[in-house]
Coordinates of N, CA and C in Angstrom, one line a residue:
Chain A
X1 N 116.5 103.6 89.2 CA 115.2 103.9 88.7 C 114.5 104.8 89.7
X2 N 113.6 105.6 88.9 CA 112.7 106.7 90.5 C 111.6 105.9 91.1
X3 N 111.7 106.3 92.2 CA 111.0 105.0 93.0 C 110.3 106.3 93.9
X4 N 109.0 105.2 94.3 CA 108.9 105.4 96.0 C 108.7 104.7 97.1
X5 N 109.5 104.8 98.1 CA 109.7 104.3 99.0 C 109.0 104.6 100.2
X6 N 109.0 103.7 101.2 CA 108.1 104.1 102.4 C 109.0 103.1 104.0
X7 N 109.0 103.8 104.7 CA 109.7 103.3 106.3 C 108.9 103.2 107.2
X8 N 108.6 102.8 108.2 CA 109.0 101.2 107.8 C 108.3 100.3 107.0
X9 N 108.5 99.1 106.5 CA 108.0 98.5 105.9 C 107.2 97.4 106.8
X10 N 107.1 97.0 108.1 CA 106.2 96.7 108.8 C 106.6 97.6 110.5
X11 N 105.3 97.6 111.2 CA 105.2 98.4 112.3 C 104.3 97.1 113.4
X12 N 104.4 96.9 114.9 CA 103.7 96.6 115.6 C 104.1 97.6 116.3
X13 N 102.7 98.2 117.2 CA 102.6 99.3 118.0 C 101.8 98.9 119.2
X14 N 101.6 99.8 120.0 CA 100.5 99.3 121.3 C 99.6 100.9 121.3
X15 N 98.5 100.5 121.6 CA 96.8 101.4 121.6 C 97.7 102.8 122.3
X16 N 97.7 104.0 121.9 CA 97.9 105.0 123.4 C 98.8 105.8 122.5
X17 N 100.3 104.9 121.5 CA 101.1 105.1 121.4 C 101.2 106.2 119.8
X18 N 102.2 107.5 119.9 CA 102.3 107.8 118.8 C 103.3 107.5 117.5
X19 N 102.8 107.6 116.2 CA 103.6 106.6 115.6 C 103.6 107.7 114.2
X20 N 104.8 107.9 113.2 CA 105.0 107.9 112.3 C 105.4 107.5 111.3
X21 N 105.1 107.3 109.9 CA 105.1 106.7 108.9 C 106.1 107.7 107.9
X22 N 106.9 107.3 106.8 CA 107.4 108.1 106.1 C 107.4 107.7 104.9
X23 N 107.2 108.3 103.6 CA 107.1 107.9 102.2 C 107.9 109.5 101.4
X24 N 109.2 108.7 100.4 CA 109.8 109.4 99.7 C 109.9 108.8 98.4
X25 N 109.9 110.3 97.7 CA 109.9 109.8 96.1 C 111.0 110.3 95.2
X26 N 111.6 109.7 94.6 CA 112.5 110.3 93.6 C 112.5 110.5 92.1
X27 N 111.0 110.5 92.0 CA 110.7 110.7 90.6 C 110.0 112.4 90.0
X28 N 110.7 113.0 91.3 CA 110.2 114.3 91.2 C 108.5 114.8 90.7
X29 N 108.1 114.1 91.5 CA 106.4 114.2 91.5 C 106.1 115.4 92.5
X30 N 104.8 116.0 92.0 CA 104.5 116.9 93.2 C 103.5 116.9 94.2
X31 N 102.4 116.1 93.7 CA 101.9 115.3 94.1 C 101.9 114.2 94.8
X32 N 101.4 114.0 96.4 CA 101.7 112.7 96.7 C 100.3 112.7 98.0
X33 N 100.1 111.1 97.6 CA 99.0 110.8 98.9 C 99.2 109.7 100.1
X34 N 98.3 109.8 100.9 CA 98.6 108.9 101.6 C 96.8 108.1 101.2
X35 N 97.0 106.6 101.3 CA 96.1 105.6 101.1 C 95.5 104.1 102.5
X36 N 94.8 104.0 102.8 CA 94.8 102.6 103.6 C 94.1 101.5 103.0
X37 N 94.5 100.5 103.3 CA 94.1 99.2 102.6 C 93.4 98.4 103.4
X38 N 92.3 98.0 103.1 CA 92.2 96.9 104.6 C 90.9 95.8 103.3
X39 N 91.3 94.8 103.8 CA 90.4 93.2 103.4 C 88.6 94.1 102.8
X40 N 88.6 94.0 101.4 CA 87.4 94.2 101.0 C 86.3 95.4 101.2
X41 N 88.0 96.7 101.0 CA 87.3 97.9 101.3 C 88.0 98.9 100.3
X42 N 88.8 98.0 99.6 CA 89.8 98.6 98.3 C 90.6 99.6 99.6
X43 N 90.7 100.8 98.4 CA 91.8 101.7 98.8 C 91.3 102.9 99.3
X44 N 91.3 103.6 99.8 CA 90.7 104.7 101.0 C 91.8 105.8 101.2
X45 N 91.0 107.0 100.7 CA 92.3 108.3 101.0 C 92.7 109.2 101.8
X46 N 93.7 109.0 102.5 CA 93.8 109.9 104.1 C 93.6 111.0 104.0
X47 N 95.2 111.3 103.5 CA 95.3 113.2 102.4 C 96.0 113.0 101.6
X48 N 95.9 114.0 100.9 CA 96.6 114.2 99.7 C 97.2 115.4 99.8
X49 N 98.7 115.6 99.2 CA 99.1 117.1 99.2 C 100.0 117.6 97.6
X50 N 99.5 118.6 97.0 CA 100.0 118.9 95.5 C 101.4 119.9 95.7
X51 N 101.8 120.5 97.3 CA 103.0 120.7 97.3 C 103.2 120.8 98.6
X52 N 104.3 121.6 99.0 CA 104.2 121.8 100.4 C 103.6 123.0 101.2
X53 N 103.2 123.5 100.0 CA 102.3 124.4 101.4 C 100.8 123.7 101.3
X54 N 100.4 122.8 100.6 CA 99.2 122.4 100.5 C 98.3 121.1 101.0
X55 N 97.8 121.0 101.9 CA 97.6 119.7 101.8 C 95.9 119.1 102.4
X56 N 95.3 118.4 101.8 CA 94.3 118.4 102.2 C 93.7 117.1 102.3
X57 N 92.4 117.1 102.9 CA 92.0 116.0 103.8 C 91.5 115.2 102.4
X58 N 91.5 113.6 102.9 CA 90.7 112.7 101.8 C 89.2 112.0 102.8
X59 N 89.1 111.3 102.3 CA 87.7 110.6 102.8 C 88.1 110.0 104.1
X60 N 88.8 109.7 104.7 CA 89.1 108.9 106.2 C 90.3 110.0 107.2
X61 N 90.4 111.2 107.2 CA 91.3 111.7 107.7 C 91.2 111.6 109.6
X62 N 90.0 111.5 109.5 CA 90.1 111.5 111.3 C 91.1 110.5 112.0
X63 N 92.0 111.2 113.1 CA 93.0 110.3 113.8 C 94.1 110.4 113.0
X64 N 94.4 110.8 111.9 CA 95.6 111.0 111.5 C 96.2 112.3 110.6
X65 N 97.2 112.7 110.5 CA 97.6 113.8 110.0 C 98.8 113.7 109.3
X66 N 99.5 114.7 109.0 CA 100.4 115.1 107.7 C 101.1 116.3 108.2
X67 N 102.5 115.6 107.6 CA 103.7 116.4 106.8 C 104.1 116.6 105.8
X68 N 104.1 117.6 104.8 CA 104.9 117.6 103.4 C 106.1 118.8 104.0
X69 N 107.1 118.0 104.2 CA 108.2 118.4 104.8 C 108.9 119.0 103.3
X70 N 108.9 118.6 102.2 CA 109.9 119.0 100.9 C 109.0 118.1 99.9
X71 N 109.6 118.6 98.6 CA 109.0 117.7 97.6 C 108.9 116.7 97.5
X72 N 109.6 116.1 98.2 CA 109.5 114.1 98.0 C 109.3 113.5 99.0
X73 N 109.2 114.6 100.3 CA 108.9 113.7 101.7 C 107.1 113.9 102.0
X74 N 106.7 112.9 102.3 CA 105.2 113.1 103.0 C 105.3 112.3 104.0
X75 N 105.4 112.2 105.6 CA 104.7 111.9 106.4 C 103.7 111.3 106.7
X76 N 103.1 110.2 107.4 CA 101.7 110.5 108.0 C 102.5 109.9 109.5
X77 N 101.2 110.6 110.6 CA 101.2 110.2 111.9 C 99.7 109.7 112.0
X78 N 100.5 108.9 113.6 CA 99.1 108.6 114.3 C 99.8 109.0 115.5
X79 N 98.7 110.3 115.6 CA 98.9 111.0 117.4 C 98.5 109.9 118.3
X80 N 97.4 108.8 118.9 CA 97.5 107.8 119.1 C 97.0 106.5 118.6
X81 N 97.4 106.0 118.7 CA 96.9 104.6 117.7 C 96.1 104.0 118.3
X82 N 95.1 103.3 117.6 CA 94.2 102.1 117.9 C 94.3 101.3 117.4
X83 N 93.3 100.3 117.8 CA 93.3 99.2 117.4 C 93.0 99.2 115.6
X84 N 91.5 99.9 115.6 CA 90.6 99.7 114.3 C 91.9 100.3 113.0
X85 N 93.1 101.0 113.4 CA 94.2 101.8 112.7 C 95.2 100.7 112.1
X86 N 94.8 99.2 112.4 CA 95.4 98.2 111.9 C 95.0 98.0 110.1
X87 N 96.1 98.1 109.3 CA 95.8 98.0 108.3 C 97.2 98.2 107.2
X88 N 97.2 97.6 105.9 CA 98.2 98.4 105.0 C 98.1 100.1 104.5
X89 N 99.1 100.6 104.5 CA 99.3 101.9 104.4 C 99.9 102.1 103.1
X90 N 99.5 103.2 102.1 CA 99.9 103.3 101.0 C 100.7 104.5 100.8
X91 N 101.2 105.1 100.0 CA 101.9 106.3 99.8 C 101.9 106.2 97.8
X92 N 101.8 107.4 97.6 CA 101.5 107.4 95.8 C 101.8 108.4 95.7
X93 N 102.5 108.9 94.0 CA 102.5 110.2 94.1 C 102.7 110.3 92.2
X94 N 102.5 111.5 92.1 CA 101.6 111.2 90.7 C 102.1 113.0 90.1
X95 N 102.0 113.0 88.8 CA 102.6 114.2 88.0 C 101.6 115.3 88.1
X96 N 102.0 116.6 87.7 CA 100.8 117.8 87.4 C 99.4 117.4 86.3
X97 N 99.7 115.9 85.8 CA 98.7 115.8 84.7 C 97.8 114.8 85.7
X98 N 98.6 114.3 86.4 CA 97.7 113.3 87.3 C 97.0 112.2 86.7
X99 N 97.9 111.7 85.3 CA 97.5 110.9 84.7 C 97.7 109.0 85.7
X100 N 98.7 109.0 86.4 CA 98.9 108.2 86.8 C 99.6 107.7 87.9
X101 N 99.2 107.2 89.0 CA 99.5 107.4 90.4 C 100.6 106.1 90.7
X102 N 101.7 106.6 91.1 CA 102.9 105.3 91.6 C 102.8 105.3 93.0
X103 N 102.7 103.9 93.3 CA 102.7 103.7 94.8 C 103.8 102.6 95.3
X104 N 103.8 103.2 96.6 CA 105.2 103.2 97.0 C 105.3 101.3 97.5
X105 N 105.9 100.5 98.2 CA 105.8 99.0 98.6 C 104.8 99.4 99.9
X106 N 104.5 100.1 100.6 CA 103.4 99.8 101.5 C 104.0 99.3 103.0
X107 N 103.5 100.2 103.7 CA 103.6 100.2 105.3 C 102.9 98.7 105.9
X108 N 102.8 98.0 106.7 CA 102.1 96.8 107.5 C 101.9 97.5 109.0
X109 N 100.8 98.0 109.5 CA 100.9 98.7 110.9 C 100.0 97.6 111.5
X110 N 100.2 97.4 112.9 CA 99.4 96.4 113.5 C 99.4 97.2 114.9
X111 N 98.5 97.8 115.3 CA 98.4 98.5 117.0 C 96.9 97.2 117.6
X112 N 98.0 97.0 118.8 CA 97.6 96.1 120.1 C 96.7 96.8 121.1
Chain B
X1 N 78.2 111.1 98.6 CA 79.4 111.2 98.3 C 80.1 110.1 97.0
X2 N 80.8 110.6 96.3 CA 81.3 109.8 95.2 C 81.2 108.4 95.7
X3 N 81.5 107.7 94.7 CA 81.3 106.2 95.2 C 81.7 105.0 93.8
X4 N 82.6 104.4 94.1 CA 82.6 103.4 92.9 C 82.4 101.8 93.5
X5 N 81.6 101.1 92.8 CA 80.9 100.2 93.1 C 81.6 98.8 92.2
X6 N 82.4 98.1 92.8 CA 82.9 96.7 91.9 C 82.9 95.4 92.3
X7 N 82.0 94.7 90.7 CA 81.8 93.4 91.0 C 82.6 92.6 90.2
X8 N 82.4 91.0 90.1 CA 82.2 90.5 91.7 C 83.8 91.0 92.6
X9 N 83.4 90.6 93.6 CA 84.8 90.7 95.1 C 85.7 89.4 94.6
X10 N 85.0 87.8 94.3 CA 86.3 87.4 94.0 C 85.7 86.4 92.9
X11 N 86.8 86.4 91.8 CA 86.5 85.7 90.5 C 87.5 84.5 90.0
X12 N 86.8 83.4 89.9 CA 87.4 81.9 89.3 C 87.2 81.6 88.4
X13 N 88.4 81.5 87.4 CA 88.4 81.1 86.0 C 88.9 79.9 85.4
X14 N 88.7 79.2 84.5 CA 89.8 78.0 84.2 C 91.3 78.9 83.2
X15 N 92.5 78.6 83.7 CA 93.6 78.8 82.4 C 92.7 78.7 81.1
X16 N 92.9 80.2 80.1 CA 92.8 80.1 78.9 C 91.4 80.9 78.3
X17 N 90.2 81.1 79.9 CA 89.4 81.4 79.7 C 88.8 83.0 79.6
X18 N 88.1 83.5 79.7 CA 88.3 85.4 79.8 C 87.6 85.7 81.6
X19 N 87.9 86.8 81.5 CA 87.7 87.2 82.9 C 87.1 89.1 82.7
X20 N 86.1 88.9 83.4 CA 85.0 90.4 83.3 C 85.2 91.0 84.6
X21 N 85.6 92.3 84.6 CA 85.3 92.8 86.0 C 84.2 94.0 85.7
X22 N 83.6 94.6 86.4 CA 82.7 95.8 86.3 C 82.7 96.5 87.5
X23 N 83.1 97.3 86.8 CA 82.6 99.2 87.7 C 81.7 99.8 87.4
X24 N 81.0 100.8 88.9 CA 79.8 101.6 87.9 C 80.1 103.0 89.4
X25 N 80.5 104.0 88.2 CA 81.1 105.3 89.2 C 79.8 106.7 89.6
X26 N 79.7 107.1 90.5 CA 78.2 107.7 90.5 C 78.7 109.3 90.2
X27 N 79.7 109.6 90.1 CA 80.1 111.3 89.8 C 80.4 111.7 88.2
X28 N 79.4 112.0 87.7 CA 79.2 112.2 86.2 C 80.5 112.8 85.5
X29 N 81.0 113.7 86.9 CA 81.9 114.4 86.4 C 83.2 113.6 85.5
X30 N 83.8 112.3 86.5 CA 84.3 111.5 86.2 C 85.0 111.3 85.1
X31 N 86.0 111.8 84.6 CA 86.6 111.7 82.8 C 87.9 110.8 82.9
X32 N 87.9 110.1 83.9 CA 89.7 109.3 83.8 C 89.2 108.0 84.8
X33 N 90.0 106.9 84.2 CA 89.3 105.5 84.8 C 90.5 104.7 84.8
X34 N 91.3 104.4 85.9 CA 92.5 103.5 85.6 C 92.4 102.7 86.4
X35 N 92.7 101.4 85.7 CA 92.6 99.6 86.6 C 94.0 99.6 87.5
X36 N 94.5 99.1 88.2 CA 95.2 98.6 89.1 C 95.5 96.8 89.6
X37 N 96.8 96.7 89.2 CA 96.2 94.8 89.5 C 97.4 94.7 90.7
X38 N 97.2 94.2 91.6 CA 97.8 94.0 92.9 C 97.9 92.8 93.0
X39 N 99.2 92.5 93.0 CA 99.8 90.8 92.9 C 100.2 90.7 94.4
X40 N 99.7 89.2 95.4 CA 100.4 89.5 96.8 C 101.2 90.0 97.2
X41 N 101.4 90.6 98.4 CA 102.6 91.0 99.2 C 102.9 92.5 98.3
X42 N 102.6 93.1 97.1 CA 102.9 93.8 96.1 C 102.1 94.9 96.1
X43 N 102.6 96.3 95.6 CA 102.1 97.1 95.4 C 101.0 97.5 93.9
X44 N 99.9 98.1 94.2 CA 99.3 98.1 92.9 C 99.4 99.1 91.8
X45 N 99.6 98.3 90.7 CA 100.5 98.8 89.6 C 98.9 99.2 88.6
X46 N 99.1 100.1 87.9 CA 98.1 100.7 86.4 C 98.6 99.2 85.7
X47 N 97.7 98.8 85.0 CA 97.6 97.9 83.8 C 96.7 98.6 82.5
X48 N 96.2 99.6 82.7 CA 95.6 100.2 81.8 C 94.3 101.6 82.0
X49 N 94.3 101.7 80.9 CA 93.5 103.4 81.7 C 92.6 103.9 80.5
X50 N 91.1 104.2 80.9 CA 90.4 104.9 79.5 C 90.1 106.2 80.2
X51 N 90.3 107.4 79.1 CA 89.6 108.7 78.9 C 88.0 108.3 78.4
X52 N 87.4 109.6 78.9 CA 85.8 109.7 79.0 C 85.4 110.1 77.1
X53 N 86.8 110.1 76.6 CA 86.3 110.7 75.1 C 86.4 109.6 74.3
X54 N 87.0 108.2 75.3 CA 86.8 106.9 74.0 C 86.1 105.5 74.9
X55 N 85.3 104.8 74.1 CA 84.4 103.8 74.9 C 85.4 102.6 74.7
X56 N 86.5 102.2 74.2 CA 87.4 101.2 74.1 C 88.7 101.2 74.3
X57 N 89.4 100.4 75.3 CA 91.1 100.2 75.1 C 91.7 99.1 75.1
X58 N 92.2 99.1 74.1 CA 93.1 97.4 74.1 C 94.7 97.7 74.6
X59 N 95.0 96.5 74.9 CA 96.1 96.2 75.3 C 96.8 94.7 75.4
X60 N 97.3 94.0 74.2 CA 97.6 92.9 74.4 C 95.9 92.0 74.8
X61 N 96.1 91.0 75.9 CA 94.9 90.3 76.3 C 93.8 91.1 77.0
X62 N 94.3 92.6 77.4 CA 93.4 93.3 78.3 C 92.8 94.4 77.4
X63 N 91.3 94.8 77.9 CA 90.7 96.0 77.7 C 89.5 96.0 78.6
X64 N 89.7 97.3 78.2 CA 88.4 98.4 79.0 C 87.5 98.9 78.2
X65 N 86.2 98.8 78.5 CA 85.3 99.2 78.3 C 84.6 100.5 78.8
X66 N 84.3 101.5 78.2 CA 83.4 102.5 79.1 C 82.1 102.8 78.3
X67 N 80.9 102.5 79.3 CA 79.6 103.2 78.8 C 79.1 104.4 79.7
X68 N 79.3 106.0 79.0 CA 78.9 107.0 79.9 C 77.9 107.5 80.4
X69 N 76.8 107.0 79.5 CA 75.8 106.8 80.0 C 75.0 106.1 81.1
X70 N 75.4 104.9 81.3 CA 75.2 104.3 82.3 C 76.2 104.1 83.6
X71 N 76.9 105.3 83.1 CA 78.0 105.1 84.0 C 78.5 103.8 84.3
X72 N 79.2 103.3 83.4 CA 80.0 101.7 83.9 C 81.2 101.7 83.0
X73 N 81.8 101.1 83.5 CA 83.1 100.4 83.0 C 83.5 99.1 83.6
X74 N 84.3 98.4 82.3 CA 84.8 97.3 82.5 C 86.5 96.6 82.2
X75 N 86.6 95.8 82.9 CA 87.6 95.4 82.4 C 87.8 94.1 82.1
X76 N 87.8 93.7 80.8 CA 88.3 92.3 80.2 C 89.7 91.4 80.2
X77 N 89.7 90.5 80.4 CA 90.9 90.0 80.2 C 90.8 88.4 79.7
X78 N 91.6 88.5 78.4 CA 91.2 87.1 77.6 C 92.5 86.5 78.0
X79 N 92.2 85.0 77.6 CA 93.4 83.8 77.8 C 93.7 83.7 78.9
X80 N 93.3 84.0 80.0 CA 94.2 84.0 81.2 C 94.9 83.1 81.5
X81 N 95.9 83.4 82.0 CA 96.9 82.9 82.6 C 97.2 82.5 84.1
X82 N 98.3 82.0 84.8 CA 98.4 81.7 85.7 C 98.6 83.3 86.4
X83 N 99.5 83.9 85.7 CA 100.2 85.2 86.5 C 99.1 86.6 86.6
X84 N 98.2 86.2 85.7 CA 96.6 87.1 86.3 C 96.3 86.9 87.3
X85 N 96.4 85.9 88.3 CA 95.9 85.5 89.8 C 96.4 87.4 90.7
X86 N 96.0 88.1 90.8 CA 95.7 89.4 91.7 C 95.0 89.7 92.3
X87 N 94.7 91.1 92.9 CA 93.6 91.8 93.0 C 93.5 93.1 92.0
X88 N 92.4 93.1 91.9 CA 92.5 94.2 90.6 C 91.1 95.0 91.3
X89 N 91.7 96.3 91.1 CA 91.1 97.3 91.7 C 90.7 98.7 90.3
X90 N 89.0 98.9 90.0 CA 88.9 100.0 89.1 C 89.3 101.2 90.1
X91 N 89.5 102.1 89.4 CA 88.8 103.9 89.9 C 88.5 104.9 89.1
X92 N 88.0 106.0 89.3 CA 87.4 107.0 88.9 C 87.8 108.1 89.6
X93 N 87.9 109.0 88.5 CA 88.8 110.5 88.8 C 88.3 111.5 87.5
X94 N 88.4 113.0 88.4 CA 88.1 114.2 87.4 C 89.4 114.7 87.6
X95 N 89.3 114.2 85.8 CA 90.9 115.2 85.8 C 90.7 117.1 85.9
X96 N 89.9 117.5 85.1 CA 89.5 118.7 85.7 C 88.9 119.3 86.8
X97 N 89.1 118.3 87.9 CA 89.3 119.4 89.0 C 90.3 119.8 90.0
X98 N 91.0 119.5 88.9 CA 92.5 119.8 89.6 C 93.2 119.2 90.9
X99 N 92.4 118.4 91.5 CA 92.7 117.3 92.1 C 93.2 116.4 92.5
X100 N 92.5 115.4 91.7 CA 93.3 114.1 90.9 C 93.3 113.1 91.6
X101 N 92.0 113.1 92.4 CA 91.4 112.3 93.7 C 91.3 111.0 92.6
X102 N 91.6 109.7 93.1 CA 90.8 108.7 92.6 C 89.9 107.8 93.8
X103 N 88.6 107.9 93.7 CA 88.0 106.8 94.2 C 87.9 105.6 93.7
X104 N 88.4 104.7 94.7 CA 88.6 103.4 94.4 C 87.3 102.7 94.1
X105 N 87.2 101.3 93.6 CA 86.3 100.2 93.8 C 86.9 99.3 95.1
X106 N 86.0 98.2 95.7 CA 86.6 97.3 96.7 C 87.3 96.6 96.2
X107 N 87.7 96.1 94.8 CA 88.7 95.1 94.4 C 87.8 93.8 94.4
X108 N 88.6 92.8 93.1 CA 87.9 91.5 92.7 C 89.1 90.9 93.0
X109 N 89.3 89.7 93.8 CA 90.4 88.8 93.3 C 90.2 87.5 92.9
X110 N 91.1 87.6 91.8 CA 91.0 87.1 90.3 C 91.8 85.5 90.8
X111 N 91.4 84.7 90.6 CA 92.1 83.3 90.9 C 91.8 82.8 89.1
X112 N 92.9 82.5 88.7 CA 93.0 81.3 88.0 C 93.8 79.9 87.7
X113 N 92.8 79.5 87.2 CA 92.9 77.8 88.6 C 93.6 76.9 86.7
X114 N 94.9 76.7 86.9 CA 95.9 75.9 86.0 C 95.3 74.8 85.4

């Protein structure tokens, strides 16, 4: 089945350190976002990118950035991590109609 | 800045009973509204979705409600069951701005108690 996937599926890191996240899809979407989760703040959008030359900021981008390396790869980093960077990490990616967004099993990052 | 607002944060029901959640989205623009129900440890899946051009959707025990006016939407769920226990998350999106941004609500989680 087309899926998306995401690596690792948990992370412990320490404050300072830089870290990358990866989310791939095989449902030939062109669209794909990155999301964070944290306890009673729902879901929050880092970036979002509609191909690979494109890609733009969502409502929390500060501290972290992006790759859309090919159609089904997106990236996110953390140039250095903190603490407050503790949270689930999402990955989604969704058709030209943008009727409906599939998300991937979710990252676990925990920076010390 | 956009904003979607959802109550309550966490809801207890008896097995068999119905369950209301409510959204109220502040970007008029807003023409696409899809629920999300997040079962632990689990990614969140669509359970259902209304366009700005119909104020009702059924689906089996679930539906949605939209009033455009007052900018709100809801989501019902009759009989519940054990396997409703989630978090269910609304959002709000303009499909015409080519986008396809959804702003979330903070999520209700749904306990129903056997």
């Amino acid at each position: 089945d087309a899926d998306v996937t995401q690596t690792p599926r948990n992370r412990i890191t320490k404050t300072g350190k830089r870290i990358m996240l990866e989310c791939s899809q095989t449902k030939g979407h062109d669209r794909m976002y990155w999301y964070r989760q944290d306890p009673g703040l729902g879901l929050r959008l880092i970036y979002y990118s509609f191909d690979v030359k494109d890609i733009n900021k969502g409502e929390i981008s500060d501290g972290y950035s992006v790759s859309r390396q090919a159609q089904a790869k997106f990236s996110l980093s953390l140039e250095s991590a903190i603490p407050n960077q503790t949270a689930l990490y999402f990955c989604a990616t969704s058709d030209s109609r943008g009727n409906e967004q599939f998300f991937g099993p979710g990252t676990r990052l925990t920076v010390l | 800045g956009e904003n979607v607002e959802q109550h309550p944060s966490t809801l207890s029901v008896q097995e068999g009973d119905s369950a209301v959640i409510k959204c109220t989205y502040s970007d008029s623009a807003s023409n696409y509204f899809p629920w999300y129900k997040q079962e632990l440890g689990k990614r969140p899946q669509l359970i259902i979705d209304i366009r700005s051009n119909v104020g009702e959707k059924k689906d089996q025990r679930i539906a949605v409600t939209l009033n455009k006016t007052a900018k709100h939407f809801s989501l019902h769920i009759t009989e519940t069951q054990p396997e409703d226990s989630a978090v269910y998350f609304c959002a709000a999106s303009n499909l015409n701005s080519g986008t396809y941004k959804y702003i979330f609500g903070t999520g209700t989680r749904l306990k129903v108690l056997a």
